[in-house]
Coordinates of C-alpha atoms and ligand atoms in Angstrom, one line a residue:
M265 CA -9.6 -20.0 -12.9
K266 CA -10.2 -16.3 -12.5
C267 CA -7.4 -14.1 -14.0
I268 CA -6.6 -10.9 -12.0
L269 CA -4.6 -7.9 -13.5
V270 CA -2.3 -6.6 -10.8
T271 CA -1.0 -3.2 -11.9
G272 CA 2.1 -2.2 -10.0
G273 CA 2.5 -5.8 -9.0
A274 CA 6.3 -5.7 -9.0
G275 CA 6.2 -3.1 -6.2
Y276 CA 6.2 -3.6 -2.5
I277 CA 2.6 -4.2 -1.7
G278 CA 1.7 -5.6 -5.2
S279 CA 4.3 -8.3 -5.0
H280 CA 3.1 -9.6 -1.7
T281 CA -0.6 -9.6 -3.0
A282 CA 0.5 -11.3 -6.1
V283 CA 1.7 -14.2 -3.8
E284 CA -1.5 -14.3 -1.7
L285 CA -3.7 -14.2 -4.8
T286 CA -1.8 -17.0 -6.4
N287 CA -1.8 -19.1 -3.3
A288 CA -5.6 -18.5 -3.1
G289 CA -5.9 -20.1 -6.7
Y290 CA -6.2 -17.0 -8.8
D291 CA -4.2 -16.5 -12.0
V292 CA -2.2 -13.4 -11.7
V293 CA -0.9 -11.1 -14.3
I294 CA 1.6 -8.6 -13.0
A295 CA 1.8 -5.4 -15.2
D296 CA 4.4 -2.9 -14.1
N297 CA 6.7 -0.4 -15.8
L298 CA 9.5 -1.2 -13.2
Y299 CA 9.8 2.5 -12.5
N300 CA 10.0 2.0 -8.7
S301 CA 10.7 -1.8 -8.6
E302 CA 12.9 -4.6 -10.0
I303 CA 12.2 -7.7 -12.0
S304 CA 13.7 -9.7 -9.0
A305 CA 10.4 -9.0 -7.2
V306 CA 8.6 -10.9 -9.8
E307 CA 11.2 -13.8 -9.6
G308 CA 10.5 -13.8 -5.8
V309 CA 6.8 -14.1 -6.3
R310 CA 7.5 -17.0 -8.6
K311 CA 9.8 -18.7 -6.3
I312 CA 7.5 -18.4 -3.2
T313 CA 4.4 -19.6 -5.1
G314 CA 6.2 -22.2 -7.4
K315 CA 4.0 -20.8 -10.2
E316 CA 5.0 -19.0 -13.4
V317 CA 3.1 -15.9 -12.6
A318 CA 2.7 -13.8 -15.8
F319 CA 4.7 -10.6 -16.0
E320 CA 4.1 -7.8 -18.6
Q321 CA 6.4 -4.7 -18.6
V322 CA 3.9 -2.1 -19.5
D323 CA 3.3 1.6 -18.5
C324 CA -0.4 2.2 -17.5
L325 CA -0.1 5.5 -19.2
D326 CA 0.6 3.8 -22.6
K327 CA -3.0 3.2 -23.8
N328 CA -2.0 1.1 -26.7
A329 CA 0.0 -1.2 -24.7
M330 CA -2.7 -1.5 -22.1
E331 CA -5.3 -2.2 -24.9
K332 CA -3.2 -5.1 -26.1
L333 CA -2.9 -6.4 -22.5
F334 CA -6.7 -6.4 -22.0
K335 CA -7.0 -8.2 -25.4
K336 CA -4.3 -10.8 -24.5
Y337 CA -6.0 -11.9 -21.3
Q338 CA -9.6 -12.3 -20.1
F339 CA -9.5 -10.5 -16.7
S340 CA -12.2 -11.0 -14.1
A341 CA -10.8 -8.2 -12.0
V342 CA -8.1 -5.5 -11.6
I343 CA -6.2 -4.5 -8.6
H344 CA -4.6 -1.1 -9.3
F345 CA -1.5 -0.5 -7.2
A346 CA 0.4 1.4 -9.9
A347 CA 1.1 4.8 -8.7
L348 CA 3.9 7.3 -7.6
K349 CA 3.9 7.4 -3.8
A350 CA 6.5 9.6 -2.4
V351 CA 4.8 12.4 -0.5
G352 CA 7.8 14.9 -0.5
E353 CA 8.6 14.4 -4.2
S354 CA 4.9 15.0 -5.1
V355 CA 5.2 18.5 -3.6
E356 CA 8.2 19.1 -6.0
K357 CA 6.7 17.5 -9.1
P358 CA 3.0 17.7 -8.8
L359 CA 2.3 17.4 -12.5
D360 CA 4.2 14.0 -12.5
Y361 CA 2.0 12.8 -9.8
Y362 CA -1.3 14.0 -11.2
R363 CA -0.4 12.8 -14.6
N364 CA 0.8 9.3 -13.5
N365 CA -1.8 8.5 -10.8
L366 CA -4.8 10.0 -12.5
E367 CA -4.2 9.0 -16.1
S368 CA -3.2 5.5 -15.3
L369 CA -6.5 5.1 -13.3
I370 CA -8.5 6.5 -16.1
N371 CA -6.9 4.2 -18.6
V372 CA -7.4 1.3 -16.5
L373 CA -11.1 2.0 -15.7
S374 CA -11.8 2.9 -19.4
L375 CA -10.4 -0.4 -20.5
M376 CA -12.3 -2.3 -17.9
K377 CA -15.5 -0.7 -19.2
E378 CA -14.7 -1.5 -22.9
N379 CA -13.7 -5.0 -22.1
R380 CA -16.5 -5.7 -19.6
V381 CA -14.2 -6.4 -16.6
P382 CA -16.5 -6.0 -13.6
N383 CA -14.4 -5.9 -10.6
F384 CA -11.9 -3.3 -9.3
V385 CA -9.8 -2.9 -6.1
F386 CA -7.9 0.3 -5.5
S387 CA -5.0 1.2 -3.3
S388 CA -6.1 4.2 -1.3
S389 CA -4.5 5.6 1.9
A390 CA -5.2 6.7 5.4
T391 CA -3.7 9.9 4.2
V392 CA -7.2 10.9 3.0
Y393 CA -8.1 11.4 6.6
G394 CA -5.5 14.0 7.4
Q395 CA -5.6 14.5 11.2
P396 CA -9.0 13.2 12.2
E397 CA -10.7 14.9 15.1
E398 CA -11.8 11.6 16.6
L399 CA -9.8 8.4 16.8
P400 CA -9.7 5.7 15.7
A401 CA -10.6 6.7 12.2
T402 CA -13.6 5.0 10.7
E403 CA -14.6 5.0 7.1
T404 CA -17.1 7.7 7.7
T405 CA -14.5 10.0 9.4
P406 CA -14.5 13.0 7.0
R407 CA -11.7 13.2 4.5
Q408 CA -9.7 16.5 4.9
K409 CA -8.1 18.6 2.3
A410 CA -5.0 16.8 1.2
T411 CA -1.7 18.2 2.4
S412 CA 0.3 17.0 -0.6
P413 CA -0.4 16.4 -4.4
Y414 CA 0.1 12.7 -3.7
G415 CA -2.7 12.7 -1.0
N416 CA -4.8 14.7 -3.3
T417 CA -4.4 12.1 -6.1
K418 CA -5.8 9.4 -3.7
Q419 CA -8.8 11.5 -2.9
I420 CA -9.5 12.4 -6.6
C421 CA -9.0 8.7 -7.5
E422 CA -11.5 7.6 -5.0
D423 CA -14.0 10.0 -6.5
I424 CA -13.3 9.0 -10.0
I425 CA -13.9 5.4 -9.2
E426 CA -17.1 6.1 -7.2
D427 CA -18.5 8.3 -10.1
T428 CA -17.4 5.7 -12.7
V429 CA -19.0 2.6 -11.1
N430 CA -22.1 4.5 -10.2
A431 CA -22.6 5.3 -13.9
T432 CA -22.4 1.6 -15.0
N433 CA -25.8 0.4 -13.8
G434 CA -24.3 -2.2 -11.5
T435 CA -22.1 -3.8 -14.2
M436 CA -18.9 -2.6 -12.4
S437 CA -18.1 -2.7 -8.7
A438 CA -15.2 -1.3 -6.8
L439 CA -13.5 -1.5 -3.3
A440 CA -11.2 1.3 -2.1
L441 CA -8.9 -0.1 0.6
R442 CA -7.4 2.7 2.8
Y443 CA -4.1 1.3 3.9
F444 CA -2.6 2.5 7.2
N445 CA 1.2 2.3 7.4
P446 CA 2.3 -0.9 5.7
I447 CA 5.7 -2.5 7.0
G448 CA 7.5 -5.9 7.1
A449 CA 8.2 -8.4 4.4
H450 CA 7.2 -11.9 3.3
P451 CA 8.5 -14.5 5.9
S452 CA 10.6 -16.1 3.2
A453 CA 12.6 -12.9 2.9
L454 CA 12.4 -13.3 -0.8
I455 CA 10.4 -10.2 -1.4
G456 CA 10.1 -6.9 0.6
E457 CA 10.3 -3.2 0.4
L458 CA 13.0 -1.8 -2.1
P459 CA 13.3 2.0 -1.3
K460 CA 15.5 3.8 -3.9
G461 CA 18.1 6.0 -2.2
I462 CA 17.5 7.5 1.3
P463 CA 14.3 6.0 2.7
N464 CA 11.5 8.5 3.6
N465 CA 9.5 6.0 5.6
L466 CA 10.3 5.0 9.1
M467 CA 10.6 1.2 8.8
P468 CA 13.3 1.0 6.1
Y469 CA 15.1 3.8 7.8
I470 CA 15.2 1.8 11.0
T471 CA 16.4 -1.5 9.3
Q472 CA 19.0 0.5 7.3
T473 CA 20.3 2.2 10.4
A474 CA 20.4 -1.2 12.2
A475 CA 22.3 -2.7 9.2
G476 CA 24.9 0.2 9.5
I477 CA 23.9 1.7 6.1
R478 CA 22.6 4.9 7.8
K479 CA 24.4 6.4 10.7
C480 CA 21.5 7.6 12.7
L481 CA 17.7 7.6 12.6
S482 CA 16.1 11.0 13.0
I483 CA 12.9 10.9 15.1
F484 CA 10.9 13.7 13.8
G485 CA 9.6 15.4 16.9
N486 CA 9.0 14.4 20.6
D487 CA 6.8 17.2 21.4
Y488 CA 3.5 15.8 20.2
D489 CA 0.5 15.3 22.4
T490 CA 1.1 11.5 22.8
P491 CA 2.4 9.6 25.8
D492 CA 5.9 9.7 24.9
G493 CA 5.8 12.8 22.6
T494 CA 6.5 11.0 19.4
A495 CA 4.0 10.5 16.6
I496 CA 1.5 7.6 16.5
R497 CA 0.6 5.4 13.7
D498 CA -1.1 2.1 12.9
Y499 CA 1.6 -0.3 11.3
I500 CA 0.1 -3.1 9.3
D501 CA 2.0 -6.2 8.3
V502 CA 2.3 -6.2 4.4
T503 CA 1.4 -9.9 4.4
D504 CA -1.8 -9.2 6.4
L505 CA -2.5 -6.3 4.0
A506 CA -2.0 -8.5 0.9
K507 CA -4.5 -11.0 2.4
A508 CA -7.1 -8.1 2.7
H509 CA -6.9 -7.9 -1.2
V510 CA -7.9 -11.6 -1.5
A511 CA -10.8 -11.0 0.8
A512 CA -11.7 -8.0 -1.3
M513 CA -11.5 -10.1 -4.4
V514 CA -13.8 -12.8 -3.0
R515 CA -16.3 -10.2 -2.0
L516 CA -16.4 -8.8 -5.5
I517 CA -16.3 -12.1 -7.4
D518 CA -19.0 -13.5 -5.1
K519 CA -21.1 -10.3 -5.5
Q520 CA -21.3 -9.9 -1.7
N521 CA -20.7 -6.1 -1.9
K522 CA -23.6 -4.1 -0.7
T523 CA -23.2 -1.0 -2.9
P524 CA -21.2 -0.6 -6.2
Y525 CA -18.5 1.4 -4.4
E526 CA -17.3 0.5 -1.0
V527 CA -14.4 1.7 1.2
F528 CA -12.6 -0.2 3.9
N529 CA -9.9 0.7 6.4
I530 CA -7.1 -1.7 6.3
G531 CA -5.0 -1.4 9.6
T532 CA -4.6 -3.2 12.8
G533 CA -6.4 -0.8 15.1
R534 CA -3.1 -0.8 17.3
P535 CA -1.5 2.5 17.8
F536 CA 2.4 2.6 18.3
S537 CA 4.6 5.6 18.7
V538 CA 7.9 6.0 16.8
L539 CA 9.9 5.4 20.0
E540 CA 7.9 2.4 20.9
L541 CA 8.5 0.9 17.4
V542 CA 12.2 1.5 17.7
E543 CA 12.3 -0.1 21.2
I544 CA 10.3 -3.2 20.1
F545 CA 12.5 -3.5 17.1
E546 CA 15.6 -3.4 19.3
K547 CA 14.1 -5.9 21.8
T548 CA 13.0 -8.4 19.2
T549 CA 16.1 -8.3 17.0
G550 CA 18.7 -7.8 19.6
V551 CA 20.2 -5.0 17.3
K552 CA 20.6 -1.4 18.6
V553 CA 19.2 1.5 16.4
N554 CA 21.2 4.7 16.8
Y555 CA 18.8 7.5 16.9
R556 CA 18.4 11.2 17.8
I557 CA 15.4 13.5 18.2
T558 CA 15.1 16.2 15.7
G559 CA 12.4 18.7 14.7
R560 CA 9.0 17.7 13.4
R561 CA 8.8 16.9 9.7
T562 CA 6.5 19.3 7.8
G563 CA 3.1 17.9 6.9
D564 CA 3.3 15.0 9.5
I565 CA 0.2 14.4 11.4
E566 CA 0.3 13.7 15.2
K567 CA -1.6 10.5 15.6
I568 CA -3.8 8.2 13.6
W569 CA -5.0 4.6 13.8
A570 CA -7.8 2.6 12.3
D571 CA -11.1 1.3 13.3
T572 CA -11.1 -1.9 11.4
S573 CA -14.4 -3.3 12.5
L574 CA -16.1 -2.8 9.1
A575 CA -13.3 -4.8 7.3
N576 CA -13.3 -7.5 10.1
R577 CA -17.1 -7.8 9.7
E578 CA -17.7 -7.4 5.9
L579 CA -14.5 -8.8 4.5
G580 CA -14.1 -11.5 7.1
W581 CA -10.5 -10.2 7.3
K582 CA -8.3 -9.3 10.4
A583 CA -4.8 -8.5 10.8
E584 CA -3.1 -11.4 12.5
K585 CA 0.6 -10.8 12.8
S586 CA 2.2 -9.5 16.1
I587 CA 4.2 -6.3 15.8
E588 CA 7.3 -8.4 16.8
E589 CA 6.8 -10.9 13.9
T590 CA 6.4 -8.0 11.5
L591 CA 9.4 -6.2 12.8
L592 CA 11.5 -9.3 12.6
S593 CA 10.4 -10.0 9.0
A594 CA 11.5 -6.5 8.1
W595 CA 15.0 -7.2 9.7
M596 CA 15.3 -10.5 7.9
W597 CA 14.6 -8.9 4.7
E598 CA 17.1 -6.1 5.2
K599 CA 19.7 -8.8 6.1
H600 CA 18.8 -10.8 3.0
L601 CA 19.2 -7.6 0.9
R602 CA 22.6 -6.8 2.3
G603 CA 23.9 -10.3 2.5
L604 CA 24.2 -10.1 6.4
Ligands
LIG998 P1 5.7 0.7 -4.9 O1 6.2 1.9 -5.5 O2 6.6 -0.3 -4.4 O3 4.8 0.0 -6.1 C1 4.1 0.7 -7.1 C2 4.5 0.0 -8.4 O4 3.8 0.6 -9.4 C3 6.0 0.0 -8.7 O5 6.5 -1.2 -9.0 C4 6.1 1.0 -9.9 O6 7.1 0.6 -10.8 C5 4.6 0.7 -10.6 N1 4.2 1.9 -11.3 C6 4.1 3.2 -11.0 N2 3.5 3.8 -12.1 C7 3.3 3.0 -13.0 C8 2.7 3.1 -14.3 N3 2.4 4.3 -14.8 N4 2.6 2.0 -15.1 C9 3.0 0.8 -14.6 N5 3.5 0.7 -13.4 C10 3.7 1.8 -12.6 O7 4.6 1.2 -4.0 P2 3.8 0.4 -2.8 O8 4.2 0.8 -1.4 O9 3.7 -1.1 -3.2 O10 2.3 1.0 -3.1 C11 1.3 0.5 -3.9 C12 0.1 1.3 -3.8 O11 -0.3 1.4 -2.5 C13 0.3 2.7 -4.3 O12 -0.8 3.1 -5.0 C14 0.5 3.6 -3.1 O13 0.1 4.9 -3.3 C15 -0.5 2.9 -2.2 N6 -0.2 3.1 -0.8 C16 1.1 2.8 -0.3 C17 1.4 3.0 1.1 C18 2.8 2.8 1.6 O14 3.1 3.3 2.7 N7 3.6 1.9 1.0 C19 0.3 3.5 1.9 C20 -0.9 3.7 1.4 C21 -1.2 3.5 0.0
LIG999 N1 9.6 9.1 11.0 C1 10.7 9.4 11.7 N2 11.9 9.4 11.1 C2 12.0 9.0 9.8 C3 10.9 8.6 9.1 C4 9.6 8.7 9.7 O1 10.6 9.8 12.9 O2 13.2 8.9 9.4 C5 8.3 9.2 11.6 C6 7.4 10.1 11.0 O3 7.5 11.4 11.4 C7 5.9 9.5 11.3 C8 6.2 8.1 11.4 O4 7.6 8.0 11.5 O5 5.6 10.0 12.5 C9 5.9 7.3 10.2 O6 6.3 7.9 9.1 P1 6.4 7.3 7.6 O7 7.1 8.2 6.6 O8 6.9 5.9 7.7 O9 4.8 7.1 7.2 P2 3.7 8.3 7.2 O10 2.7 8.0 8.2 O11 4.3 9.6 7.1 O12 3.1 8.1 5.7 C10 2.9 6.8 5.2 C11 3.0 6.8 3.7 C12 2.0 7.7 3.1 C13 0.7 7.1 3.5 C14 0.5 7.0 4.9 C15 -0.7 6.4 5.4 O13 4.3 7.3 3.4 O14 2.2 7.5 1.6 O15 1.6 6.3 5.5 O16 -0.9 5.1 4.7 F1 -0.4 7.9 2.9

């Protein structure tokens, strides 16, 4: 059985991916420093899969601990989720973001080279596109100068990976997956997003408002050039997103990749405005979300959604869940968390 190292695997997307990889027959080793996650997520993965998925509490910045990890297991591939991800915080603490996100990547890639681990999948982001001139965004849509240190780490990481695999004479291959907006939770409601403090992102803010933890959702701007004036995104179900990693893994392990470094958009291709999302949430769950319109949030883009045809064709992967199913899963998770 192929053994996959999943850094940041106790986090939101990593834990869902650990489930899908395990269900697909891979041996998974989750490595996480639990900076932004809890051990309960690993327990959730074990409960869902019925397997003793391995967990190692390590910091990817700790080179010695990481060396030991690479000696303890024989990895066939690494999926690197471990990163700090709060856009606003990255503006206040840029060095923390550059140190954590770049150094952890460099450590992982160096150890992969030293230990001859050939396959790498990276969590990139649609944030690299900024506000594209043409929509939907394709993988060849030019990247734009990042508007936050967080976004910049994703661009620099993509470049580091490309340069690294190109220098290995075909012994290493990598896929960068550019996620659009991941939302929702596993249908079991045993794992999901665990935001610390007041959520920055729309989905947990909606579910927390619906649960009565937040008084009112602020919708950041209704004067955008969109049909209802609120901003548009491509919301992808986290389980669909997790399955894209399994497809990426199969492509690399079966050596189906066309070049050593490839990039794929992972989204649905379906645009929804903030107001539409709130309305569908209310209709699907039967729960009201108290909201008000406020000013735009600095740094937000107006609209983006993905052209996913490359991933559909090359990875044989397609987002499957309806928006209703996804919103319902997010609500079930919130209810599970709050004991409602
Ligand atoms: P998350 O914070 O839930 O998961 C990241 C995990 O990495 C956490 O468990 C954290 O404890 C761990 N971690 C961070 N630094 C570490 C280190 N130095 N060593 C070991 N573990 C470390 O975030 P997520 O939403 O699951 O995101 C996963 C990846 O996907 C990140 O790279 C993120 O930037 C990227 N991404 C997320 C989104 C999103 O909206 N959630 C969108 C695009 C890309
Ligand atoms: N929004 C609100 N109110 C809120 C929170 C968000 O109106 O309380 C709006 C935002 O203005 C935006 C939309 O909801 O129009 C989505 O906002 P999110 O914060 O959920 O997501 P973003 O598109 O801003 O960014 C997210 C991640 C980034 C990632 C990007 C693309 O936070 O890290 O998706 O993957 F890069």
